[in-house]
């Protein structure tokens, strides 16, 4: 095998998930009626925003060797806080600030703070107290959702002021602003992970924390940062979700966790830690929401959609798994 | 030699793990520019001592003076900051990362772009390539993950990175265990060069030839205590081996009658 | 029936018998008046339902029928659909914060009211007056549906100070949680007169717990809401006294009856209409035309009436569109 | 420190979770009105049966180095199959067999088969195909629940025949038969794990599968067995659950997964694999359901129960974590 | 010596990992009762060869005859069943289990109770205690987990368990790397005893003294090919070292001028 041929195969295998995405989009366009239209693609983009933003943080925590099962509930909490404070109907308190333009930065800051706070609580229990990340964040998944129910009394807040809603309504180049936000996040965090010492340390700590500890790297700082970023981005996802919903409900975001994990795994991140790159995760998110959208359009019997979705996601993960075998076979 | 302030001075260092007393009071010192061979039987406590000096373990008792000041390192990072470089017996590499990332672990070459430190991969790769060539170790590609390397190749990465960071004291815990003949020869030469720069070196090995080839002084640890401390040109390998085993084991050949022994109590005895 | 086009039905979940039967009722009734129905299940997820709305809008349906996961959170999506020219009908769960083309609900607070009336009757039959101890087993406390029933129930019970109400949630509407609550409370408060559960499938587990605690039918009275088939069975077995039913068939039939008007964007006249034999009131509210169909209390006496969806005998008479 | 003193401390630390259980029961008995009565203790016993049986299988899979997030859905499926076939009302088909006594063995066998089948599907994807256990079983969690919805059409089955229901109603020595069944399972599997080569291999494979592979142990067989046992016991849990609720609903068992994981972790099983013993897991289950029962009796505001539960579970896990520190401090 | 049927015969064994050719056609054999020292530089391919013989890796090409029959082991379990015992360079112990569990891994002593095999912990512990005593290795308690043991103690467990299982061929990949002086001496003696029982032994080491002390014959591998195959009493350590390094490295001291080299291409060359 020539080195050039090998390099080509390497490249394709490294970006297999993008290839899958393209193939899937073509297949759906050809087989699902009305799938092939600009609006549908814009929808896929937009719908993948929330899980996309969440999946970035999740991927970073996972690469660092931990796990965060609470991102979904964290997003719900930050959405509920946003709705509670700024929505004008339902349980919304409809807080107004001096100037309308202040609404976006202030509400965003609050949402990010809420998310980061949950991330730091998780971090504290895992890093300082030494509990297993799985159980800590599973408990957070429960109690943070419980907190959402508690602060909302199970009710919903509606009608965010237009000054905030603009984020959910505007489009740029025909693509919703929401989608651009997730693209922006992916670009920033991809650079952070691939080109800076921080990103390098996340990978190394995820691979062998004992080695990095001995090498004088402050493991704890990296792990703290991972949880904080996961929480913060979950907070961002929640803020965006509240804007899109124009308020918040007690069960907002339920089920996103599965999608976030599926995207992360489809995108090639190893749940064992130490392995993964963010651009693949974005492809994973897009792939997932293409499937969701196609299922919506196909009009399958409703009782079977959940099974079919589970099966298709498994198939997508499977392809990623086969990558390893292919590499062994081909190279 | 203890008149001048030594680089490192250990004073009654002890460490126990639950019921097990791994170190029972170690007194020793290392001078600047001196190569000290730390010898001892398996389980004597050598690695435990190295970990204590390197900041990875806290002693249960005892004091440590380094570079003139009393020190109590809470983490390897602190020891490193003070100038102590360590090569551990159980390698500490991230097998999920490539050779370059492992070599530079924690000390990456970066350049600030818009205030953000950006990794300089090419510059780092060049440094690693040169270091490996000098050590006589061939590695197919510096971009392969360490998990794909042979035992000797791995050890070469760990052994050679310390030279680049200098420091004041270097701890080498069985650094040649997996190295080939030529690589070991170069490693020994490198230790002498490092010592010549005024750096203190503690090297652990089980091979007498290596100890005598490189060390100025030999310290033997037996069952957690210092059992000997001699200049290497004033002793012989046979005498050192006698110190290591304490003569207790040499009478216990595999052919002696052990049916009369209760194996459980025997290990108890041997520890006392 | 002729082929008039496609209507999307957004069902909030299929984990509950009411919703499940609503799918078959709506699909069949809309079919009778000439529409093909596609059902999308949101699995109780607001954001999923929003996405489904967004996708469905792009498919140019003739109308969308939605039973919102959350009563008001779907407002932006509904506005978006109507802006795109797709009329929207609300089924079962009321939205009042935006204009709707047609709303067909029974009212969840009203279920609580009906239950309160029945429970007052049962308590006074047993204790001679409206007094005693009631264990209220809620559904998931994050679900507005159960909160509305609770609000309606407690509002009407407020004036009876002699009634102690113990309320505990069955997390995620899970039946064995309800069973545990009942068995624990039967020990802590052995003098409970009546158990009010917010869904019939919870009643099943409650009965199993009573049975395991050595109770016989009637020892502890049981009232449940939503009128599912399992609830009717429990009445027949004597374990349960009252099931407050949501008039599922009538609600669905109303949707079908007014579908033509909604699709063709014709005005809907207020007044009284007969829906599957029930006198129902159409009013024009702030949020548009609204038909309210009275719920009913099912007891041993009327249990076999086919209009109760829990008997799962869909009405034979064909639905005729309102002219 | 004398060896005797050290041995005592070791013993206490090894059984810390039992100590916690006793302390918690005493505290609840003193503070929660009407908690201290035989019936409540019998209830705790009975209610912990389902998660207890499930947790045995889960613990074995986890000790072997894998994970099974699908046990809850698997139990629901086997409960639904039992209900569907044997219940007489709702969607129940009310199958009758020649003799009444046949009902229990036949329905049990079917339930166990269903559970084992799901376990084997998980095993196939993880062991043969090489996918990550986390994502495979997360997907199963989704699709198996979807299957429950599909086969039930969202309806419920009700009224199992008395010949089966006897399991849920009988008591032996005043303690419900259900509780005895879970005690029996714990005893059998504890012996299996602690005293047989199989149990030994589960621990070794969980610790270093490469070492056991090289030592000639058939890793795959151990891992297969783990998944099969987890599925089979989840099937048993589902069967018991169906009996207890006298039928099955589509959402039966929701939320048990969290309890099962919490119990396993409180019981001292490491989620990293290779570490854990079953008696501790049983103590964990009992501890958890003591908390549940106390919450049921305390009459807390409904909106806060979820938060409180999450918090208490975290506290329980925390104590287990502190064990390690205590050991270091005391010994 | 090749007239009689050898115990193990390798015929053109090759193995590549992607672009890397670790083995390029190895022909060699081992006889019954013979001790063969397999020598070679770091990365020469020794461990890869051992893994192929032991069933842990499949060769890319080549044939293997063992005990008279062509064999192609799919797993270590198959090789073990055929009578091949292996001590790996990267130890294969379960650090979460105790010494006894590791020693008996896969070969536990059991007794059937009601048809169920029950582990006999006491019997196993006695065996391990004796084996460790014979090897001269002290381990504080056989019930501590292996993660708490020193490097040499770990290696002793792995090295000593093979003697108990016998078999027909024993592969030892740098078995003394972490052992003390006395433990190594006993290990070498043990190898000779094992060979005297008619078992074939392949031992890998980087220490010439060990190779010459124990081996009947020495095979040198260089860059994936056999570079020499001589009786140990017909050669000298110097000659063997020359074979190992191929003379290419001895001229490349750390002091030679390397500024004219492009480091990347240099590693490429060295591999060719
Ligand atoms: N974490 C621990 N817990 C319990 N015992 C330990 C621990 N670490 C080391 N020991 C014990 O302390 C003693 C000394 O171990 P150490 O690793 O220092 O030996 P060593 O001299 O380096 O031996 P070797 O030559 O085999 O590397 C050994 O008996 C070992 O079992
Ligand atoms: N899984 C793998 N993937 C890629 N390359 C590998 C892999 N395993 C081994 N190699 C390469 O094959 C070559 C031979 O490795 P091997 O471990 O056999 O060397 P060795 O002779 O045992 O060396 P040492 O004396 O250092 O143990 C090395 O260059 C190594 O990097
Ligand atoms: Mg050591
Ligand atoms: Mg090797």
Tab-separated table of N, CA and C and ligand atoms in Angstrom, chain B residues 150-152 178, chain E residues 41-48 51 89-90 173-174 204 206, ligand 4:
chain	number	residue	atom	x	y	z
B	150	UNK	N	7.197	-0.547	22.270
B	150	UNK	CA	7.745	-1.648	23.058
B	150	UNK	C	8.157	-1.131	24.426
B	151	UNK	N	8.384	-2.067	25.356
B	151	UNK	CA	8.734	-1.691	26.720
B	151	UNK	C	9.953	-0.777	26.774
B	152	UNK	N	10.965	-1.085	26.002
B	152	UNK	CA	12.182	-0.282	26.024
B	152	UNK	C	11.961	1.102	25.435
B	178	UNK	N	14.235	-1.934	31.227
B	178	UNK	CA	13.756	-2.457	29.942
B	178	UNK	C	14.657	-2.036	28.788
E	41	UNK	N	17.745	-5.541	20.239
E	41	UNK	CA	17.647	-4.153	20.672
E	41	UNK	C	16.196	-3.827	21.060
E	42	UNK	N	16.000	-2.666	21.668
E	42	UNK	CA	14.641	-2.206	21.952
E	42	UNK	C	13.886	-2.026	20.645
E	43	UNK	N	12.702	-2.570	20.604
E	43	UNK	CA	11.896	-2.433	19.398
E	43	UNK	C	12.268	-3.411	18.301
E	44	UNK	N	13.119	-4.403	18.628
E	44	UNK	CA	13.549	-5.346	17.595
E	44	UNK	C	12.402	-6.273	17.185
E	45	UNK	N	11.484	-6.510	18.081
E	45	UNK	CA	10.362	-7.374	17.743
E	45	UNK	C	10.254	-8.598	18.635
E	46	UNK	N	11.031	-8.660	19.698
E	46	UNK	CA	11.045	-9.841	20.571
E	46	UNK	C	9.688	-10.098	21.215
E	47	UNK	N	9.140	-9.041	21.806
E	47	UNK	CA	7.869	-9.247	22.505
E	47	UNK	C	6.759	-9.583	21.516
E	48	UNK	N	6.823	-8.979	20.350
E	48	UNK	CA	5.830	-9.302	19.332
E	48	UNK	C	5.896	-10.787	18.991
E	51	UNK	N	4.370	-12.836	21.755
E	51	UNK	CA	2.909	-12.787	21.759
E	51	UNK	C	2.327	-13.665	20.653
E	89	UNK	N	6.203	-9.321	29.290
E	89	UNK	CA	7.038	-8.194	29.705
E	89	UNK	C	6.205	-7.156	30.472
E	90	UNK	N	5.082	-6.741	29.871
E	90	UNK	CA	4.173	-5.884	30.617
E	90	UNK	C	3.334	-6.825	31.445
E	173	UNK	N	9.523	-13.269	28.954
E	173	UNK	CA	9.900	-12.007	28.309
E	173	UNK	C	10.443	-11.046	29.367
E	174	UNK	N	11.743	-10.935	29.436
E	174	UNK	CA	12.438	-10.100	30.432
E	174	UNK	C	11.901	-10.369	31.839
E	204	UNK	N	13.954	-13.947	27.233
E	204	UNK	CA	14.399	-12.684	26.658
E	204	UNK	C	15.040	-11.865	27.755
E	206	UNK	N	18.054	-8.334	28.398
E	206	UNK	CA	19.019	-7.393	27.831
E	206	UNK	C	20.365	-7.509	28.529
F	4	LIG	MG1	9.736	-6.363	24.579
